[in-house]
mmCIF file of C-alpha atoms in Angstrom:
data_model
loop_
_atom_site.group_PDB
_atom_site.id
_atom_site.type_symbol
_atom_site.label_atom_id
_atom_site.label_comp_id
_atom_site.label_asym_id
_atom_site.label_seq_id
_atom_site.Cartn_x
_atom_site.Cartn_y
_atom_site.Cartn_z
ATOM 1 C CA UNK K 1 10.955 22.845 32.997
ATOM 2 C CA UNK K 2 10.561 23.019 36.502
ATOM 3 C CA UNK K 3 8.507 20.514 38.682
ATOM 4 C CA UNK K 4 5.606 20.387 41.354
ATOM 5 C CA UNK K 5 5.433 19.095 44.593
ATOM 6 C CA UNK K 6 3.050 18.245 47.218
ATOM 7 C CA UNK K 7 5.658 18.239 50.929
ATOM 8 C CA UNK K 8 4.046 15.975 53.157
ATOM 9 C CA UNK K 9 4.645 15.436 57.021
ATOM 10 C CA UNK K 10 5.224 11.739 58.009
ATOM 11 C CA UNK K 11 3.826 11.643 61.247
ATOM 12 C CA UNK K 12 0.009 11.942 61.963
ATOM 13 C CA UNK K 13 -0.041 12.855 58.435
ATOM 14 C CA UNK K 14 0.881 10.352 56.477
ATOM 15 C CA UNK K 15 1.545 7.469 59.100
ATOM 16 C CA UNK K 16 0.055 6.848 62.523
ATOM 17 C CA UNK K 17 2.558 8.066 65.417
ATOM 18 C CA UNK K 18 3.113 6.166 67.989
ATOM 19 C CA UNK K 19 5.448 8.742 69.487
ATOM 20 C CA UNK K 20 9.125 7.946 68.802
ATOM 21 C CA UNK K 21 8.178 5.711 66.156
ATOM 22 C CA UNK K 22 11.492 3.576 65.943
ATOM 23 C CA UNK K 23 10.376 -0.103 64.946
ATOM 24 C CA UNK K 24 9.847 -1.030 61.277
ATOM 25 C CA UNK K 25 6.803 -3.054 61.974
ATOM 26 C CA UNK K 26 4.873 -0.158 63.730
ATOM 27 C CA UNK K 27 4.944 1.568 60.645
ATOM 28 C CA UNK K 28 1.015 1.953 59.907
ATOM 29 C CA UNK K 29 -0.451 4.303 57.121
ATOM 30 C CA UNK K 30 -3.676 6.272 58.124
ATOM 31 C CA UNK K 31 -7.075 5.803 56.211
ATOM 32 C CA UNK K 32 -6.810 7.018 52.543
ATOM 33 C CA UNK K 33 -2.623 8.138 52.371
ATOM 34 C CA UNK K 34 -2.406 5.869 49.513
ATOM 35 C CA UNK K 35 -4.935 7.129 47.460
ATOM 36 C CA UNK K 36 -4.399 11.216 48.547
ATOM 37 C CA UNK K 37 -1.100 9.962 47.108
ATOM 38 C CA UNK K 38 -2.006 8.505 43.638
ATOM 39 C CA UNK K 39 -4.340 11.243 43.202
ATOM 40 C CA UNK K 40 -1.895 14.090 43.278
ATOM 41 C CA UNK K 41 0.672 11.918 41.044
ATOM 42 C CA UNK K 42 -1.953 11.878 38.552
ATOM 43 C CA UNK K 43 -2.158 15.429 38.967
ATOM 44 C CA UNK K 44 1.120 15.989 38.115
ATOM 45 C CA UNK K 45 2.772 16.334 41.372
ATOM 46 C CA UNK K 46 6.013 14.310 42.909
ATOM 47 C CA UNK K 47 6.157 13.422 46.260
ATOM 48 C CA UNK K 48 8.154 14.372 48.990
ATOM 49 C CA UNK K 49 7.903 13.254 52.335
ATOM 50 C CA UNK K 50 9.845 15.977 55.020
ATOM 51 C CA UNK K 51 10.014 15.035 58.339
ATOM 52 C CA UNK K 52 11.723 16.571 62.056
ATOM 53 C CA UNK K 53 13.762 13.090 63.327
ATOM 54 C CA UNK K 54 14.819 14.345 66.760
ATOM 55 C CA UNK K 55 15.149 10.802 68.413
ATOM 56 C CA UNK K 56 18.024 10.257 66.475
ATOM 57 C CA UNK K 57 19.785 13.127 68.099
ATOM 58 C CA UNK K 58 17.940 12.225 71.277
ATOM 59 C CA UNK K 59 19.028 8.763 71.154
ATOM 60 C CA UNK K 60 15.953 6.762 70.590
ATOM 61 C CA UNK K 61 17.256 5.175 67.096
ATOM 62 C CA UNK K 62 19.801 5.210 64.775
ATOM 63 C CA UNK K 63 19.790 6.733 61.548
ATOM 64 C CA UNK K 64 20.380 2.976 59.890
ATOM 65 C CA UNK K 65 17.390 2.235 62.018
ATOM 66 C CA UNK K 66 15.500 5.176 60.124
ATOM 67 C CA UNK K 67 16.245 3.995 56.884
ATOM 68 C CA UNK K 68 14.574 0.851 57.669
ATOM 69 C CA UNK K 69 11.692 2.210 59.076
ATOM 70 C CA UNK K 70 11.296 4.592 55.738
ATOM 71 C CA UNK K 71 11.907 1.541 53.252
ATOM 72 C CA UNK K 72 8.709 -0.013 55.551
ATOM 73 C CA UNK K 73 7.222 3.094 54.902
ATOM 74 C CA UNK K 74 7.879 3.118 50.690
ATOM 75 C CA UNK K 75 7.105 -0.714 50.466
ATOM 76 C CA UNK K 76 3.780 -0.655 52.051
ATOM 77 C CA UNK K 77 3.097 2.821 49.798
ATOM 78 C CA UNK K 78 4.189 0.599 46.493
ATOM 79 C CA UNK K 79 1.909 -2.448 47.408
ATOM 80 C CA UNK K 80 -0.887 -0.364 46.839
ATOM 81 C CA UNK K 81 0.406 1.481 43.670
ATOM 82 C CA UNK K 82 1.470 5.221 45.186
ATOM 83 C CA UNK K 83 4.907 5.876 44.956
ATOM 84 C CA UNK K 84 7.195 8.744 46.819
ATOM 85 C CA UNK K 85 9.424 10.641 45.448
ATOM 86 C CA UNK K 86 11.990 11.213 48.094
ATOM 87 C CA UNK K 87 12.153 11.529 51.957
ATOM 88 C CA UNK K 88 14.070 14.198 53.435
ATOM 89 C CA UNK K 89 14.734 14.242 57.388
ATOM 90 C CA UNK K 90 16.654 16.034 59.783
ATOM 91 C CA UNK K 91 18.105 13.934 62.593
ATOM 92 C CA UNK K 92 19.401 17.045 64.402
ATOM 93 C CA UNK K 93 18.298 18.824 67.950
ATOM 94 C CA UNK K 94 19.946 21.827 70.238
ATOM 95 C CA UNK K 95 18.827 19.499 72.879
ATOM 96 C CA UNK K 96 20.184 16.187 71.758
ATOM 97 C CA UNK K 97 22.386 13.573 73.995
ATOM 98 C CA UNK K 98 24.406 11.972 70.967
ATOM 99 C CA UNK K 99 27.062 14.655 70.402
ATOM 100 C CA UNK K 100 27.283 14.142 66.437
ATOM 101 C CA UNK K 101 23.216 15.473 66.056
ATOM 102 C CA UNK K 102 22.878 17.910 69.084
ATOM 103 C CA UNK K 103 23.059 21.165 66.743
ATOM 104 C CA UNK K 104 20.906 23.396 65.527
ATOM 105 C CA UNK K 105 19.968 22.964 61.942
ATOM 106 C CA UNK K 106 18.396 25.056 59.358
ATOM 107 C CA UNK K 107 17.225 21.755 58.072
ATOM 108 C CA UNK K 108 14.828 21.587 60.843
ATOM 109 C CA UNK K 109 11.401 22.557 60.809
ATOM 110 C CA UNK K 110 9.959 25.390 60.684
ATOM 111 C CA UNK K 111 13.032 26.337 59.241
ATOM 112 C CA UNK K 112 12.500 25.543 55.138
ATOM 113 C CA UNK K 113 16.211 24.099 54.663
ATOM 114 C CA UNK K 114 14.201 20.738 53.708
ATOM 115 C CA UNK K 115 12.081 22.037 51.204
ATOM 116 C CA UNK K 116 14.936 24.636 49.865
ATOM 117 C CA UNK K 117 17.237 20.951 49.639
ATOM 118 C CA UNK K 118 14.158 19.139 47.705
ATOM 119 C CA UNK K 119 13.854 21.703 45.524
ATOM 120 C CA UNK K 120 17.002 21.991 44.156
ATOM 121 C CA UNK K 121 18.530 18.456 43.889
ATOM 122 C CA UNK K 122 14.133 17.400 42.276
ATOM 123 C CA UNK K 123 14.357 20.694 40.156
ATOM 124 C CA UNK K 124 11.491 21.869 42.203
ATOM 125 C CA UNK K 125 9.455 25.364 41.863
ATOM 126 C CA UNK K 126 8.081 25.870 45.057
ATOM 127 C CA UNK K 127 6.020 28.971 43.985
ATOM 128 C CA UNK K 128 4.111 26.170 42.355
ATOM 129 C CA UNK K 129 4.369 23.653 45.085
ATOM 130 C CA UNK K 130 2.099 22.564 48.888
ATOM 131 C CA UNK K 131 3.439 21.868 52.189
ATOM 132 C CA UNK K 132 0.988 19.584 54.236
ATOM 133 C CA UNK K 133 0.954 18.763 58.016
ATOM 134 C CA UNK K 134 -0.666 18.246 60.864
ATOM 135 C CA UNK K 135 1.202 20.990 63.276
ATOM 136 C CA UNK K 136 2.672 25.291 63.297
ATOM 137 C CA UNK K 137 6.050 24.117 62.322
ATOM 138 C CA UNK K 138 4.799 22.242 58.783
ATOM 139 C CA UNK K 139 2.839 25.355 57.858
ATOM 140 C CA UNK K 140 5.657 27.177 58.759
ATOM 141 C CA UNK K 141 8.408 25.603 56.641
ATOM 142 C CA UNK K 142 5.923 25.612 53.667
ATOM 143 C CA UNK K 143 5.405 29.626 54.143
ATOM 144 C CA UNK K 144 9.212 30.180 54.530
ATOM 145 C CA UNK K 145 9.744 28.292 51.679
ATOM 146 C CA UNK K 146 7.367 29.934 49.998
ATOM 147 C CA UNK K 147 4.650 27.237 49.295
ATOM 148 C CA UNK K 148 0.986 27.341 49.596
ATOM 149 C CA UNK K 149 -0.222 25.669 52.766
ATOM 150 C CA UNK K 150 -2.766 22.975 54.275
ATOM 151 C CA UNK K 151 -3.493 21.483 57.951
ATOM 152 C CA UNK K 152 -4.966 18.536 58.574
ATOM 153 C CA UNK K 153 -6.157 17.492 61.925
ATOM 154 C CA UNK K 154 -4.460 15.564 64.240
ATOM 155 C CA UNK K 155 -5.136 11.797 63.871
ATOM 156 C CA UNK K 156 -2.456 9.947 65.405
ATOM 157 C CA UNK K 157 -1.974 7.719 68.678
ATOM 158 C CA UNK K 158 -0.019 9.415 70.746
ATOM 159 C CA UNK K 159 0.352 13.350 71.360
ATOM 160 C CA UNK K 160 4.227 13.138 72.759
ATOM 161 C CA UNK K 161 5.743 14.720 69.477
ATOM 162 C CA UNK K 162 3.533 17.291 69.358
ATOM 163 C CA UNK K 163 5.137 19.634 71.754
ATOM 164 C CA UNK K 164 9.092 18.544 72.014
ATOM 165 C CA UNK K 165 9.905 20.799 69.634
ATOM 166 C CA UNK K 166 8.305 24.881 68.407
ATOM 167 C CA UNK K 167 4.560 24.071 67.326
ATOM 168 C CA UNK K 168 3.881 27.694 68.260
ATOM 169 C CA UNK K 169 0.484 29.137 66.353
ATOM 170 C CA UNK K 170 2.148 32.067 64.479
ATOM 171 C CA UNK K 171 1.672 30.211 61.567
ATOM 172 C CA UNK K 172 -1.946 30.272 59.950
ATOM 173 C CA UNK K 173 -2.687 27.844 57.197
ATOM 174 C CA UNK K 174 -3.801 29.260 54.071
ATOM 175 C CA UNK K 175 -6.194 25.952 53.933
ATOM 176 C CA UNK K 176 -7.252 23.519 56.538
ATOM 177 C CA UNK K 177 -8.431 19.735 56.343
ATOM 178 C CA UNK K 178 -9.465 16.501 58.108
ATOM 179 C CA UNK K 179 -6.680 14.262 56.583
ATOM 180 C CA UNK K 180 -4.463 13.760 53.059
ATOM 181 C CA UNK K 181 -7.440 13.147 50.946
ATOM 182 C CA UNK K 182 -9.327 16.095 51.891
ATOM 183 C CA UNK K 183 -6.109 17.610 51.177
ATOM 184 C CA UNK K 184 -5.656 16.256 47.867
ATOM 185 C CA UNK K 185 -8.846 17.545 46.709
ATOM 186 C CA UNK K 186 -8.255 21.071 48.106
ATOM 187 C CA UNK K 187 -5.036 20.765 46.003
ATOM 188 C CA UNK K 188 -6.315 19.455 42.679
ATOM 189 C CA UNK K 189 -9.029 21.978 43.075
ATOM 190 C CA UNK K 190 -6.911 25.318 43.972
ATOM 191 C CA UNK K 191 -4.356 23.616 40.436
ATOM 192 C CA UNK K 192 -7.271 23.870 38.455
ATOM 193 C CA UNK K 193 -8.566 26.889 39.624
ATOM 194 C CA UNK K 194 -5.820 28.823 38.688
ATOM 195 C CA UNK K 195 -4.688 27.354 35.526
ATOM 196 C CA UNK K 196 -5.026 29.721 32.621
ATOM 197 C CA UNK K 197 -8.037 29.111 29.866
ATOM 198 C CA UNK K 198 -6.490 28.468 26.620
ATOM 199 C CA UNK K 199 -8.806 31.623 25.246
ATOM 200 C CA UNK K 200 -6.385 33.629 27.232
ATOM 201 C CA UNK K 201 -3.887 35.880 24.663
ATOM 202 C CA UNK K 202 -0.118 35.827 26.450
ATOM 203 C CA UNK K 203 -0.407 39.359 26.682
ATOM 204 C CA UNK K 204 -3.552 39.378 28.842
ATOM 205 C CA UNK K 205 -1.669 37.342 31.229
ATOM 206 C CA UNK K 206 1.013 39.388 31.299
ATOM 207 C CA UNK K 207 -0.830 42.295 32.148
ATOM 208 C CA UNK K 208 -2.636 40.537 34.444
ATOM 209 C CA UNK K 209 0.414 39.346 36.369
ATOM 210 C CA UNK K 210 1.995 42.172 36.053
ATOM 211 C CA UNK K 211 -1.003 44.074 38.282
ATOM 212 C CA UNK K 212 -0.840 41.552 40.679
ATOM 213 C CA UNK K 213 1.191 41.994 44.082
ATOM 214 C CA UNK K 214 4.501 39.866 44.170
ATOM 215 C CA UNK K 215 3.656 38.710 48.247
ATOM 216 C CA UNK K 216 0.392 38.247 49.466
ATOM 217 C CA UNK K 217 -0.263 41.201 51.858
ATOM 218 C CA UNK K 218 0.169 40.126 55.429
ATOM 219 C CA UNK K 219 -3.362 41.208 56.324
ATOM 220 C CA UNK K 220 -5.447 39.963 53.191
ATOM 221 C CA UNK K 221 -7.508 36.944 55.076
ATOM 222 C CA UNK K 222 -6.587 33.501 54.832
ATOM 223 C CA UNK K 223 -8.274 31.400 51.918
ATOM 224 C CA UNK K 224 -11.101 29.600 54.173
ATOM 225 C CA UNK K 225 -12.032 25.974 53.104
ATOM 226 C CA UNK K 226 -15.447 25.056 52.002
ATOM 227 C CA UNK K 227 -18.223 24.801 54.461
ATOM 228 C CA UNK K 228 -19.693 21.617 55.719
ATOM 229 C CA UNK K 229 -22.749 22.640 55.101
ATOM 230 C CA UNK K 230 -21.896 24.394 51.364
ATOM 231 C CA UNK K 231 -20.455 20.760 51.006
ATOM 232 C CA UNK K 232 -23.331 18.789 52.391
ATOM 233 C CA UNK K 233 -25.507 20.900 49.774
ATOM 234 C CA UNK K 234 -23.151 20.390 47.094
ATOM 235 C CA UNK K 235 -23.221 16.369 47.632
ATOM 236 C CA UNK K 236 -27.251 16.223 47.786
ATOM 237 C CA UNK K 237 -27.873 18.339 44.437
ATOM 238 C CA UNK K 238 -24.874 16.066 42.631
ATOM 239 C CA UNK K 239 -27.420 13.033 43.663
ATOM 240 C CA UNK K 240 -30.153 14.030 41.441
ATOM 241 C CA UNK K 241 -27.970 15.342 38.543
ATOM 242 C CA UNK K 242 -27.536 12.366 35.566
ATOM 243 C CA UNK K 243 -24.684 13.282 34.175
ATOM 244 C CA UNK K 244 -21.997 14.043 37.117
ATOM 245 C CA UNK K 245 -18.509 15.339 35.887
ATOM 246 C CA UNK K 246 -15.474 12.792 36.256
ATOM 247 C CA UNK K 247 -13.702 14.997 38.908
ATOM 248 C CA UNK K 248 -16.963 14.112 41.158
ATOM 249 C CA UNK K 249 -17.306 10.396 40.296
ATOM 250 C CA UNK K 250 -13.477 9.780 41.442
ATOM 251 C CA UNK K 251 -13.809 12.111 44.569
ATOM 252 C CA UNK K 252 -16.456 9.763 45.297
ATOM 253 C CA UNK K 253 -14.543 6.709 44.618
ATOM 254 C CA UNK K 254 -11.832 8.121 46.911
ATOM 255 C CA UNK K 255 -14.938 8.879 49.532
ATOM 256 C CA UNK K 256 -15.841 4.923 49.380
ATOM 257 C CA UNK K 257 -12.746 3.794 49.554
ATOM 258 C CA UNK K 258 -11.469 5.906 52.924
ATOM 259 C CA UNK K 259 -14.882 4.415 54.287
ATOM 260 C CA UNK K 260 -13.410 0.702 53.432
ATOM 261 C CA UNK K 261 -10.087 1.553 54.671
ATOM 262 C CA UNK K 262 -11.426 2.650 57.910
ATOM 263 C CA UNK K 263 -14.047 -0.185 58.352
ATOM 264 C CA UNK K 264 -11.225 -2.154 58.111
ATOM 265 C CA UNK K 265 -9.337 -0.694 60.937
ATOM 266 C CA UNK K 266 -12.344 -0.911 63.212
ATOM 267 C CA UNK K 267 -12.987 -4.446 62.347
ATOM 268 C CA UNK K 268 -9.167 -4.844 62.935
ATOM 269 C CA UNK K 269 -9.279 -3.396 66.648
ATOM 270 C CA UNK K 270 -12.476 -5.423 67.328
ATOM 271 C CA UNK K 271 -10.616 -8.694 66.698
ATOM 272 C CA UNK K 272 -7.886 -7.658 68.864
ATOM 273 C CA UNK K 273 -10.836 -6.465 72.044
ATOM 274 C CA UNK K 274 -11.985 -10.258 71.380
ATOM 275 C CA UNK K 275 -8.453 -12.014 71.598
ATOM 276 C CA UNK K 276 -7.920 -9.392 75.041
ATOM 277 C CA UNK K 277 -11.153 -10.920 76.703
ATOM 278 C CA UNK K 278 -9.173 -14.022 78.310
ATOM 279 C CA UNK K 279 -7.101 -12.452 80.719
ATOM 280 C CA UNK K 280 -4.631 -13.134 83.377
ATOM 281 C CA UNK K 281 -7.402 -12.361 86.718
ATOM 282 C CA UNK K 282 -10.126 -14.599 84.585
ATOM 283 C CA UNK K 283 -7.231 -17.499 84.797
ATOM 284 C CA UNK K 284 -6.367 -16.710 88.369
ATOM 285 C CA UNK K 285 -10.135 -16.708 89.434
ATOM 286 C CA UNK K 286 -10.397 -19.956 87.733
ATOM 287 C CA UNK K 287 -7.343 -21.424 89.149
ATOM 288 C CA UNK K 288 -8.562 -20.211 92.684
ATOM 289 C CA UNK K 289 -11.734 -21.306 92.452
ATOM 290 C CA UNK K 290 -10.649 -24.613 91.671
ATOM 291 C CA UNK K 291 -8.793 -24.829 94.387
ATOM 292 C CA UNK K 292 -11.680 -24.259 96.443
ATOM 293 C CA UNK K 293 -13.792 -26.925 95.600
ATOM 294 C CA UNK K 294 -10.638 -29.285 96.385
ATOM 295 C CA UNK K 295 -10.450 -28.082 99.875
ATOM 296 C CA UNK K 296 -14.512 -28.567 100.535
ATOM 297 C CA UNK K 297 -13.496 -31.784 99.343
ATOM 298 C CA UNK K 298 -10.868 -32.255 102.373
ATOM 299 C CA UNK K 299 -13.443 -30.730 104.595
ATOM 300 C CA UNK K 300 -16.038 -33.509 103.601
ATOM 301 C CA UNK K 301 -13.564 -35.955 104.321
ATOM 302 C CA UNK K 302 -11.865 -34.773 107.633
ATOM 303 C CA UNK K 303 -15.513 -34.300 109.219
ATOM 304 C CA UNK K 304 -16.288 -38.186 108.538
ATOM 305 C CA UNK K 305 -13.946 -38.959 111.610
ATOM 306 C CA UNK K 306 -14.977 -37.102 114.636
ATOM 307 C CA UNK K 307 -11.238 -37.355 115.638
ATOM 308 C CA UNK K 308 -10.500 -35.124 112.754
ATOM 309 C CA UNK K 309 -13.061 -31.809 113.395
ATOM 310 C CA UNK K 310 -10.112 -29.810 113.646
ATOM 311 C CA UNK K 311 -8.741 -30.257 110.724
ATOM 312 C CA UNK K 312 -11.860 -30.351 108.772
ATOM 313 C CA UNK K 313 -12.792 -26.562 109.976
ATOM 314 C CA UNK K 314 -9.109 -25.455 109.233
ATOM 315 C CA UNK K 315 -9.704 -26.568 105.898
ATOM 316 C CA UNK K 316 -13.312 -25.056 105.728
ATOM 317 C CA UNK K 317 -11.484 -21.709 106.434
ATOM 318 C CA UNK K 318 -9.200 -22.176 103.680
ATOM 319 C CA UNK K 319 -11.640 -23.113 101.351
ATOM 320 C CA UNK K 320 -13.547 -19.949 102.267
ATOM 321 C CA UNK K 321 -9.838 -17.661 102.002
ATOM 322 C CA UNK K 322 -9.542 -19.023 98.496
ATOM 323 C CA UNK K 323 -13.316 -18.332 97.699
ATOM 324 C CA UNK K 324 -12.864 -14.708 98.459
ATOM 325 C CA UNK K 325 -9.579 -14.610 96.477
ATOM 326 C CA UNK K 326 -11.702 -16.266 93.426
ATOM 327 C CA UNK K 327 -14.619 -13.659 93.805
ATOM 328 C CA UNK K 328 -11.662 -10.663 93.973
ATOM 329 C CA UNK K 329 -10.083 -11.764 90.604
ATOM 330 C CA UNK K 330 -13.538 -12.355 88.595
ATOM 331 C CA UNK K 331 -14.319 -8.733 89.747
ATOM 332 C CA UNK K 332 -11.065 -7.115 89.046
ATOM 333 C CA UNK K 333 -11.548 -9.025 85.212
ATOM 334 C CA UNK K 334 -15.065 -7.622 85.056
ATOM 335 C CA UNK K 335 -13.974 -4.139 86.145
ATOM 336 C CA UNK K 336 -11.005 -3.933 84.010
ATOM 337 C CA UNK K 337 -12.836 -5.331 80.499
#
């Protein structure tokens, strides 16, 4: 019996990007990956992570490197119970400056040699399978492939890998969403929409299939998601019913627990602002302001003598250099926080 898959881009879909990503420890997963992830294994659906690797060809890391940053990538998935699948990559560029990897590849997307690979070594049907990513070339490996389709809006850190290889716009999405767990839910949702009712007599379906077109015509409009405000409605009439279904009460588990998750990250980032607050002009301001107080001291003393007024305005200019220089670094350390 052939399987189901959900394809999912790593970067600014499943992980943050920090462009080039090629240290384990920068490995972060966004808000709610984990649980998009459980949810669809629930579902029924393996894994498989496919993702464009051009700074291998381009030099940046090493494929050994790679693995390492994917086994950061499954262990973090595993501590919180959602497993992949596999991971599929293509290391390969026209473009590249490491000889072995500057090819062309069919492997690359939005060519579909990834998903084609997955789906015959996982015993895959891809008729019956998703593509998700945040960029043209993901929806465009999951349509050549022959998948159904979702984007999900760009959430990563940095932009760089957005346009070093196609991202053209040729490719429409035949769904769109804010990140994996919106995603999910489109998913479960579209699974159980077209599932048969057990009412249904085989040869009904047949016929029914059998009317059907084999491809989607290229003009018949795009499947359009919900709308906020059909959503919104939705949400507010659930609130007064008693009895909600089960699909609702764990879409709004999922919904509370992207909220923790991303409380979590601003709390995280709020720590860090604190720990950045003693900087290098605050210690230099202090330093020079020190300083200053040492040389009034000299002037104090010099000016006791009256053999010694020289000296003591000499010092009073210093004193009065080293002022300024105190006042310049408190100001740069205001500016810059």
């Amino acid at each position: 019996m052939s399987k189901k898959a959900v394809f999912v881009d790593r970067d600014n879909t499943l992980i943050d990007d920090p462009g080039y990503l090629a240290d384990p420890e920068q490995v972060k997963l966004l808000p709610g990956a984990d649980l998009a992830i459980k949810s669809l294994r629930q579902a029924g659906y393996l894994i498989v992570v496919i993702t464009n690797q051009s700074g291998v060809a381009r030099g940046m890391l090493t494929e050994e490197m790679l693995e390492k940053i994917h086994a950061s990538l499954r262990q973090q998935l595993a501590d919180k119970n959602a497993m992949l699948d596999a991971i599929y990559y293509c290391p390969f560029h026209p473009d590249g400056s490491v000889e072995k990897y500057a090819r062309e590849s069919d492997l690359r997307k939005p060519a579909p040699g990834m998903l084609i690979k997955a789906s015959e070594e996982l015993g895959i049907d891809l008729r019956d399978s998703w593509m998700v990513g945040d960029s043209s070339r993901d929806i465009g490996a999951g349509q050549r492939a022959g998948c159904r389709t979702i984007r999900v809006q760009f959430q990563g850190s940095h932009p760089a890998t957005q346009t070093d290889e196609e991202n053209t716009e040729e490719f429409r999405a035949d769904f769109s969403a804010r990140n994996l767990v919106e995603a999910a839910r489109i998913i479960k949702r579209e699974s159980t929409a077209q599932a048969p009712t057990p009412q249904a007599k085989p040869a009904q379906q047949a016929v029914k299939q059998a009317v059907q077109p084999a491809v989607q015509p290229a003009d018949k409009p795009q499947p359009a998601r919900q709308p906020i405000r059909q959503e919104r409605e939705t949400k507010v009439k659930s609130q007064h019913q008693p009895n909600l279904p089960k699909k609702e009460i764990i879409d709004n588990d999922d919904d509370a627990a992207v909220r923790k998750e991303i409380l979590r990250h601003v709390r995280q980032l709020s720590r860090q602002s604190e720990h950045e607050e003693f900087r290098l002009t605050n210690l230099l301001g202090g330093i020079a302001q020190v300083l200053v107080g040492l040389f009034l001291l000299l002037v104090f003393y010099k000016a006791l003598g009256t053999s010694q007024t020289e000296q003591a305005i000499l010092w009073g200019i210093v004193a009065m250099v080293f002022q300024g220089m105190s006042l310049t670094f408190f100001m740069m350390s205001r500016k810059n926080g």
